[in-house]
Amino acid sequence: MINIVKFIDRLTGWFGRAFAWLILLMAFGMGYEVLVRYVFNAPTSWAFDMSYILYGTMFMVGGAYTLARNAHVRGDFLYRLWKPRTQARVELVLYFLFFFPGVLALVISGTKYAERSWRYMEVSVFSPAGVPVFQFKTMLVVAGVLLFIQGIAQVLRCILCIRTGEWPPTVEDVEELEDQLLKKAAAGELDKAQQIAHGRDDT
Amino acid sequence: MTDPQIALMMLGIFILIIFLGFPIAFTLMALGVAFGYYAYFNPSRMWRSYDRAVEAGADNWELWHTWASGLFNNRIFDLFVNQTYSVMANEVLTAVPLFLFMGYIVERANIVDRLFSTIYIAARRLPGAMAVAALVTCALFATATGIVGAVVTLMGLLALPAMLKARYDTGFASGVICAGGTLGILIPPSIMLIVYAAASGVSIVQLYAAALLPGFLLAGLYLVYIIGRSLLQPSVAPKPRDDEVGDVPVARLILMVLTSFLPLAVLIMAVLGSILFGLATPTEAASAGALGGLALAAIYGALTWQRLREAVYLTMKTTAMVCWLFVGSWVFSSVFSYLGGEHLITEFVTGLDMSPLTFLIMAQLIIFLLGWPLEWSEIIIIFVPIFLPLLPLFGVDPLFFGILVALNLQTSFLTPPMAMSAYYLKGIAPPHVQLVEIFRGCMPYLAMVLLAMVVLYNVPGIVFWLPEMIYGS
């Protein structure tokens, strides 16, 4: 069972990390637009469409990745006080009531929506450049399917936790800087945290 | 039950599930879809194609198929997709990942250390010099990164030990860092204001212009407090002995300012200026800021592959967190208002017969209390929109309201029991620093936030002057 969880985490993690790099494309693309507009006085016709397509694609695909890393906001002021087993029991029920119905609706209605768009190879109406948006609308389905798969992994996690009494470890690839520092401090390595803060950790 | 009552039930269930700690975005989505299915339920539409298939004498498989697709023939599904798509194609929110990326890069650029020591040396003759330097560093760094936790932990590791070593009062030293780090969500270009703009429909450019002076006002109040308290009560911030200060030649100081303070200040001003004067959209300015941040990190020799990866992936996580919250919130709130929930709230509030001032105080008090258990993202995306339709009733400008909320949410980082800033600081502070002392140090800043709100209410010109001057009224 733990292997299925690991496999799903890797799958959504791969999608999330791969699509995260779109941020660089976005930064350089918009930078290029500003450059050609002011320096060469020749604005592009595609920059605006590009900006929201990249942004939308990014966060939609990243939804499942973020769920796997437990980074979606939750009001956890009571939750964190419970024993792991209680957390898992409550969460298991809530996944079926408040996760799968919404995600399923996203997959089904997203499919209809994307299908319609593919039928006439829809392009953006914001510019004459004719930037295609049918692939962008497909992201609704991709995001829904990834979330659904990740939901299965989360349910299995809950079951594992109910059995063993503790949460199976999540794969941590990156952490917020404050969390890295807090962890170092908690592990009694205050000097290492201080080195990072001084920017002397990798010289 | 009438529809508005059902809407209230929907809100009640939602609050219950928040208490249970389930991811909020998905809770909102599921509740929106479920209650929306009920709200838009239309049997004749649902059975239309099925009845037609029966009349045409279709086979069982065909019948099952039309029956199943009939189940999904409900307008909520169109609404759901449309609301989701409008988050995906939202032209205001496109700036969010870029500003986040800029923040994550700048926070990894090995810049705080230099910044703090430069400002300290420049300010060393002032009373409470180290606290002044800590505040200015916090404010500048928080403005550039917008990530409160990172500012507080980094400064807690750099400035706090330095201040304690200089025999500063523990509470006094902690308060400066906690309050200074939190300024990043108020002073533009802050991400919180973009999120408020997307949630309220107020122009982001106007919001940035409006937030600038209040941001300076609050930072100025903090500064006056620090210097004033150091003068009146020198024991909290003892004057360093001459040999502790050391002598730094002016030329060297100028060089330090040129290499640490100036680049970051120029980056922030370029980003903000190009937005305010209409040279670039916030999204374009944010991408320029991100590129500038990359250049800065490269110059400081901090642009390693590992750090770039971290910044990219963290940007993804935080963007997904904020934007999925929007997806859930927009689905939920459109169903809520379709059921008449919004109307019910408006009627209820009108029935209370409040004066505009009472309404403002009530609204801000509720937001203040919500800040105890919740974070700013949830408050702005989910709860502030409940107040927005009420604003015209009391003649409150949503722009003005937004600035008050931004000020108010400073407190959510500083008030117990869930004061994020204080906990971050406690986490990295030397063991003898007590949480109680940190809270005690934060209290004066809460009073100053309140004072700033009162001042803004009485002199609204502080908010409106700059937007009116740049864009006309």
PDB file of C-alpha atoms in Angstrom, chain B residues 222-397:
ATOM      1  CA  TYR B 222       7.336  52.161  14.717  1.00  0.00           C
ATOM      2  CA  LEU B 223      10.502  54.154  14.196  1.00  0.00           C
ATOM      3  CA  VAL B 224       9.336  56.991  16.446  1.00  0.00           C
ATOM      4  CA  TYR B 225       8.449  54.464  19.128  1.00  0.00           C
ATOM      5  CA  ILE B 226      11.841  52.745  18.936  1.00  0.00           C
ATOM      6  CA  ILE B 227      13.840  55.962  19.103  1.00  0.00           C
ATOM      7  CA  GLY B 228      11.533  57.521  21.695  1.00  0.00           C
ATOM      8  CA  ARG B 229      11.607  54.518  23.996  1.00  0.00           C
ATOM      9  CA  SER B 230      15.401  54.241  23.671  1.00  0.00           C
ATOM     10  CA  LEU B 231      15.703  57.891  24.680  1.00  0.00           C
ATOM     11  CA  LEU B 232      13.267  57.771  27.577  1.00  0.00           C
ATOM     12  CA  GLN B 233      14.296  54.377  28.880  1.00  0.00           C
ATOM     13  CA  PRO B 234      17.948  53.843  27.926  1.00  0.00           C
ATOM     14  CA  SER B 235      18.054  50.527  29.807  1.00  0.00           C
ATOM     15  CA  VAL B 236      16.102  48.739  27.032  1.00  0.00           C
ATOM     16  CA  ALA B 237      18.649  49.816  24.430  1.00  0.00           C
ATOM     17  CA  PRO B 238      21.945  50.717  26.106  1.00  0.00           C
ATOM     18  CA  LYS B 239      24.207  53.072  24.259  1.00  0.00           C
ATOM     19  CA  PRO B 240      27.198  51.122  22.952  1.00  0.00           C
ATOM     20  CA  ARG B 241      30.634  52.022  24.244  1.00  0.00           C
ATOM     21  CA  ASP B 242      32.856  53.715  21.710  1.00  0.00           C
ATOM     22  CA  ASP B 243      35.111  50.707  21.294  1.00  0.00           C
ATOM     23  CA  GLU B 244      32.058  48.549  20.493  1.00  0.00           C
ATOM     24  CA  VAL B 245      30.963  50.785  17.666  1.00  0.00           C
ATOM     25  CA  GLY B 246      34.312  50.949  15.987  1.00  0.00           C
ATOM     26  CA  ASP B 247      35.218  53.541  13.451  1.00  0.00           C
ATOM     27  CA  VAL B 248      34.209  53.091   9.862  1.00  0.00           C
ATOM     28  CA  PRO B 249      35.590  55.575   7.342  1.00  0.00           C
ATOM     29  CA  VAL B 250      32.965  57.446   5.345  1.00  0.00           C
ATOM     30  CA  ALA B 251      34.259  56.163   2.023  1.00  0.00           C
ATOM     31  CA  ARG B 252      33.869  52.601   3.182  1.00  0.00           C
ATOM     32  CA  LEU B 253      30.377  53.292   4.470  1.00  0.00           C
ATOM     33  CA  ILE B 254      29.386  54.767   1.123  1.00  0.00           C
ATOM     34  CA  LEU B 255      30.729  51.702  -0.624  1.00  0.00           C
ATOM     35  CA  MET B 256      28.719  49.465   1.716  1.00  0.00           C
ATOM     36  CA  VAL B 257      25.540  51.423   1.024  1.00  0.00           C
ATOM     37  CA  LEU B 258      26.194  51.245  -2.716  1.00  0.00           C
ATOM     38  CA  THR B 259      26.626  47.487  -2.667  1.00  0.00           C
ATOM     39  CA  SER B 260      23.917  46.426  -0.242  1.00  0.00           C
ATOM     40  CA  PHE B 261      21.202  48.987   0.425  1.00  0.00           C
ATOM     41  CA  LEU B 262      21.052  50.650  -2.958  1.00  0.00           C
ATOM     42  CA  PRO B 263      20.551  47.670  -5.308  1.00  0.00           C
ATOM     43  CA  LEU B 264      17.593  46.341  -3.322  1.00  0.00           C
ATOM     44  CA  ALA B 265      16.050  49.787  -2.879  1.00  0.00           C
ATOM     45  CA  VAL B 266      16.425  50.500  -6.583  1.00  0.00           C
ATOM     46  CA  LEU B 267      14.858  47.159  -7.465  1.00  0.00           C
ATOM     47  CA  ILE B 268      11.834  47.844  -5.278  1.00  0.00           C
ATOM     48  CA  MET B 269      11.441  51.402  -6.513  1.00  0.00           C
ATOM     49  CA  ALA B 270      11.773  50.374 -10.159  1.00  0.00           C
ATOM     50  CA  VAL B 271       9.079  47.730  -9.772  1.00  0.00           C
ATOM     51  CA  LEU B 272       6.741  49.979  -7.808  1.00  0.00           C
ATOM     52  CA  GLY B 273       7.419  53.094  -9.876  1.00  0.00           C
ATOM     53  CA  SER B 274       6.747  51.413 -13.201  1.00  0.00           C
ATOM     54  CA  ILE B 275       3.426  50.163 -11.817  1.00  0.00           C
ATOM     55  CA  LEU B 276       2.356  53.473 -10.288  1.00  0.00           C
ATOM     56  CA  PHE B 277       3.240  55.568 -13.325  1.00  0.00           C
ATOM     57  CA  GLY B 278       1.587  53.171 -15.721  1.00  0.00           C
ATOM     58  CA  LEU B 279       4.778  52.181 -17.535  1.00  0.00           C
ATOM     59  CA  ALA B 280       4.086  48.499 -17.005  1.00  0.00           C
ATOM     60  CA  THR B 281       1.254  46.306 -15.763  1.00  0.00           C
ATOM     61  CA  PRO B 282       1.802  44.750 -12.332  1.00  0.00           C
ATOM     62  CA  THR B 283       2.488  41.431 -14.056  1.00  0.00           C
ATOM     63  CA  GLU B 284       5.163  42.935 -16.275  1.00  0.00           C
ATOM     64  CA  ALA B 285       6.704  44.835 -13.392  1.00  0.00           C
ATOM     65  CA  ALA B 286       6.704  41.664 -11.309  1.00  0.00           C
ATOM     66  CA  SER B 287       8.528  39.750 -14.033  1.00  0.00           C
ATOM     67  CA  ALA B 288      11.069  42.551 -14.296  1.00  0.00           C
ATOM     68  CA  GLY B 289      11.419  42.343 -10.505  1.00  0.00           C
ATOM     69  CA  ALA B 290      11.954  38.600 -10.697  1.00  0.00           C
ATOM     70  CA  LEU B 291      14.653  39.034 -13.346  1.00  0.00           C
ATOM     71  CA  GLY B 292      16.226  41.792 -11.260  1.00  0.00           C
ATOM     72  CA  GLY B 293      16.179  39.496  -8.242  1.00  0.00           C
ATOM     73  CA  LEU B 294      17.935  36.799 -10.268  1.00  0.00           C
ATOM     74  CA  ALA B 295      20.585  39.303 -11.344  1.00  0.00           C
ATOM     75  CA  LEU B 296      21.048  40.471  -7.746  1.00  0.00           C
ATOM     76  CA  ALA B 297      21.442  36.914  -6.501  1.00  0.00           C
ATOM     77  CA  ALA B 298      23.935  36.204  -9.266  1.00  0.00           C
ATOM     78  CA  ILE B 299      25.988  39.279  -8.367  1.00  0.00           C
ATOM     79  CA  TYR B 300      26.069  38.254  -4.703  1.00  0.00           C
ATOM     80  CA  GLY B 301      27.215  34.796  -5.799  1.00  0.00           C
ATOM     81  CA  ALA B 302      24.116  33.177  -4.332  1.00  0.00           C
ATOM     82  CA  LEU B 303      22.486  31.873  -7.483  1.00  0.00           C
ATOM     83  CA  THR B 304      23.183  28.183  -7.105  1.00  0.00           C
ATOM     84  CA  TRP B 305      21.249  25.454  -8.880  1.00  0.00           C
ATOM     85  CA  GLN B 306      19.912  24.232  -5.532  1.00  0.00           C
ATOM     86  CA  ARG B 307      18.549  27.653  -4.572  1.00  0.00           C
ATOM     87  CA  LEU B 308      16.974  28.230  -7.961  1.00  0.00           C
ATOM     88  CA  ARG B 309      15.219  24.866  -7.713  1.00  0.00           C
ATOM     89  CA  GLU B 310      13.960  25.708  -4.244  1.00  0.00           C
ATOM     90  CA  ALA B 311      12.634  29.069  -5.375  1.00  0.00           C
ATOM     91  CA  VAL B 312      10.900  27.566  -8.420  1.00  0.00           C
ATOM     92  CA  TYR B 313       9.194  24.745  -6.534  1.00  0.00           C
ATOM     93  CA  LEU B 314       8.178  26.931  -3.609  1.00  0.00           C
ATOM     94  CA  THR B 315       6.654  29.411  -6.031  1.00  0.00           C
ATOM     95  CA  MET B 316       4.596  26.575  -7.467  1.00  0.00           C
ATOM     96  CA  LYS B 317       3.377  25.420  -4.066  1.00  0.00           C
ATOM     97  CA  THR B 318       2.382  28.837  -2.807  1.00  0.00           C
ATOM     98  CA  THR B 319       0.751  29.877  -6.086  1.00  0.00           C
ATOM     99  CA  ALA B 320      -1.281  26.680  -6.160  1.00  0.00           C
ATOM    100  CA  MET B 321      -2.280  27.222  -2.539  1.00  0.00           C
ATOM    101  CA  VAL B 322      -3.542  30.763  -3.120  1.00  0.00           C
ATOM    102  CA  CYS B 323      -5.189  30.182  -6.492  1.00  0.00           C
ATOM    103  CA  TRP B 324      -7.021  26.967  -5.574  1.00  0.00           C
ATOM    104  CA  LEU B 325      -8.417  28.909  -2.645  1.00  0.00           C
ATOM    105  CA  PHE B 326      -9.777  31.368  -5.199  1.00  0.00           C
ATOM    106  CA  VAL B 327     -11.301  28.548  -7.257  1.00  0.00           C
ATOM    107  CA  GLY B 328     -13.091  27.184  -4.219  1.00  0.00           C
ATOM    108  CA  SER B 329     -14.131  30.578  -2.949  1.00  0.00           C
ATOM    109  CA  TRP B 330     -15.613  31.785  -6.248  1.00  0.00           C
ATOM    110  CA  VAL B 331     -17.617  28.595  -6.763  1.00  0.00           C
ATOM    111  CA  PHE B 332     -18.847  28.700  -3.192  1.00  0.00           C
ATOM    112  CA  SER B 333     -19.744  32.367  -3.121  1.00  0.00           C
ATOM    113  CA  SER B 334     -21.617  32.375  -6.424  1.00  0.00           C
ATOM    114  CA  VAL B 335     -23.812  29.523  -5.202  1.00  0.00           C
ATOM    115  CA  PHE B 336     -24.160  31.214  -1.816  1.00  0.00           C
ATOM    116  CA  SER B 337     -25.417  34.431  -3.349  1.00  0.00           C
ATOM    117  CA  TYR B 338     -27.631  32.572  -5.874  1.00  0.00           C
ATOM    118  CA  LEU B 339     -29.368  30.907  -2.944  1.00  0.00           C
ATOM    119  CA  GLY B 340     -29.922  34.357  -1.436  1.00  0.00           C
ATOM    120  CA  GLY B 341     -27.380  34.117   1.359  1.00  0.00           C
ATOM    121  CA  GLU B 342     -25.735  37.383   0.483  1.00  0.00           C
ATOM    122  CA  HIS B 343     -29.107  39.146   0.369  1.00  0.00           C
ATOM    123  CA  LEU B 344     -29.961  37.709   3.786  1.00  0.00           C
ATOM    124  CA  ILE B 345     -26.751  39.082   5.284  1.00  0.00           C
ATOM    125  CA  THR B 346     -27.340  42.493   3.684  1.00  0.00           C
ATOM    126  CA  GLU B 347     -30.883  42.594   5.094  1.00  0.00           C
ATOM    127  CA  PHE B 348     -29.707  41.524   8.498  1.00  0.00           C
ATOM    128  CA  VAL B 349     -26.990  44.162   8.642  1.00  0.00           C
ATOM    129  CA  THR B 350     -29.320  46.883   7.340  1.00  0.00           C
ATOM    130  CA  GLY B 351     -31.801  45.876  10.020  1.00  0.00           C
ATOM    131  CA  LEU B 352     -29.218  46.525  12.732  1.00  0.00           C
ATOM    132  CA  ASP B 353     -29.410  50.200  11.831  1.00  0.00           C
ATOM    133  CA  MET B 354     -25.725  50.905  12.402  1.00  0.00           C
ATOM    134  CA  SER B 355     -23.870  54.077  11.680  1.00  0.00           C
ATOM    135  CA  PRO B 356     -21.035  53.788   9.150  1.00  0.00           C
ATOM    136  CA  LEU B 357     -18.514  54.112  11.977  1.00  0.00           C
ATOM    137  CA  THR B 358     -20.098  51.301  14.002  1.00  0.00           C
ATOM    138  CA  PHE B 359     -20.144  49.161  10.878  1.00  0.00           C
ATOM    139  CA  LEU B 360     -16.464  49.819  10.185  1.00  0.00           C
ATOM    140  CA  ILE B 361     -15.500  49.033  13.768  1.00  0.00           C
ATOM    141  CA  MET B 362     -17.613  45.865  13.733  1.00  0.00           C
ATOM    142  CA  ALA B 363     -16.121  44.680  10.431  1.00  0.00           C
ATOM    143  CA  GLN B 364     -12.549  45.369  11.516  1.00  0.00           C
ATOM    144  CA  LEU B 365     -13.151  43.716  14.874  1.00  0.00           C
ATOM    145  CA  ILE B 366     -14.420  40.558  13.155  1.00  0.00           C
ATOM    146  CA  ILE B 367     -11.409  40.537  10.831  1.00  0.00           C
ATOM    147  CA  PHE B 368      -9.118  41.068  13.818  1.00  0.00           C
ATOM    148  CA  LEU B 369     -10.676  38.085  15.595  1.00  0.00           C
ATOM    149  CA  LEU B 370     -10.508  35.927  12.453  1.00  0.00           C
ATOM    150  CA  GLY B 371      -6.802  36.711  12.347  1.00  0.00           C
ATOM    151  CA  TRP B 372      -6.245  34.717  15.523  1.00  0.00           C
ATOM    152  CA  PRO B 373      -6.905  31.282  14.086  1.00  0.00           C
ATOM    153  CA  LEU B 374      -6.650  31.966  10.329  1.00  0.00           C
ATOM    154  CA  GLU B 375      -4.022  33.264   7.939  1.00  0.00           C
ATOM    155  CA  TRP B 376      -4.368  36.337   5.778  1.00  0.00           C
ATOM    156  CA  SER B 377      -4.944  34.360   2.582  1.00  0.00           C
ATOM    157  CA  GLU B 378      -8.072  32.693   3.944  1.00  0.00           C
ATOM    158  CA  ILE B 379      -9.364  35.912   5.465  1.00  0.00           C
ATOM    159  CA  ILE B 380      -8.949  37.967   2.291  1.00  0.00           C
ATOM    160  CA  ILE B 381     -10.175  35.346  -0.168  1.00  0.00           C
ATOM    161  CA  ILE B 382     -13.077  33.912   1.820  1.00  0.00           C
ATOM    162  CA  PHE B 383     -14.252  36.266   4.545  1.00  0.00           C
ATOM    163  CA  VAL B 384     -13.549  39.777   3.287  1.00  0.00           C
ATOM    164  CA  PRO B 385     -15.830  39.215   0.232  1.00  0.00           C
ATOM    165  CA  ILE B 386     -18.723  38.784   2.686  1.00  0.00           C
ATOM    166  CA  PHE B 387     -18.239  42.392   3.787  1.00  0.00           C
ATOM    167  CA  LEU B 388     -17.683  43.853   0.325  1.00  0.00           C
ATOM    168  CA  PRO B 389     -21.356  44.024  -0.797  1.00  0.00           C
ATOM    169  CA  LEU B 390     -22.155  45.834   2.466  1.00  0.00           C
ATOM    170  CA  LEU B 391     -19.694  48.660   1.846  1.00  0.00           C
ATOM    171  CA  PRO B 392     -21.915  50.748  -0.497  1.00  0.00           C
ATOM    172  CA  LEU B 393     -24.726  50.664   2.097  1.00  0.00           C
ATOM    173  CA  PHE B 394     -22.518  52.566   4.484  1.00  0.00           C
ATOM    174  CA  GLY B 395     -20.743  54.656   1.898  1.00  0.00           C
ATOM    175  CA  VAL B 396     -17.357  53.058   2.582  1.00  0.00           C
ATOM    176  CA  ASP B 397     -14.911  53.050  -0.322  1.00  0.00           C
TER     177      ASP B 397
END
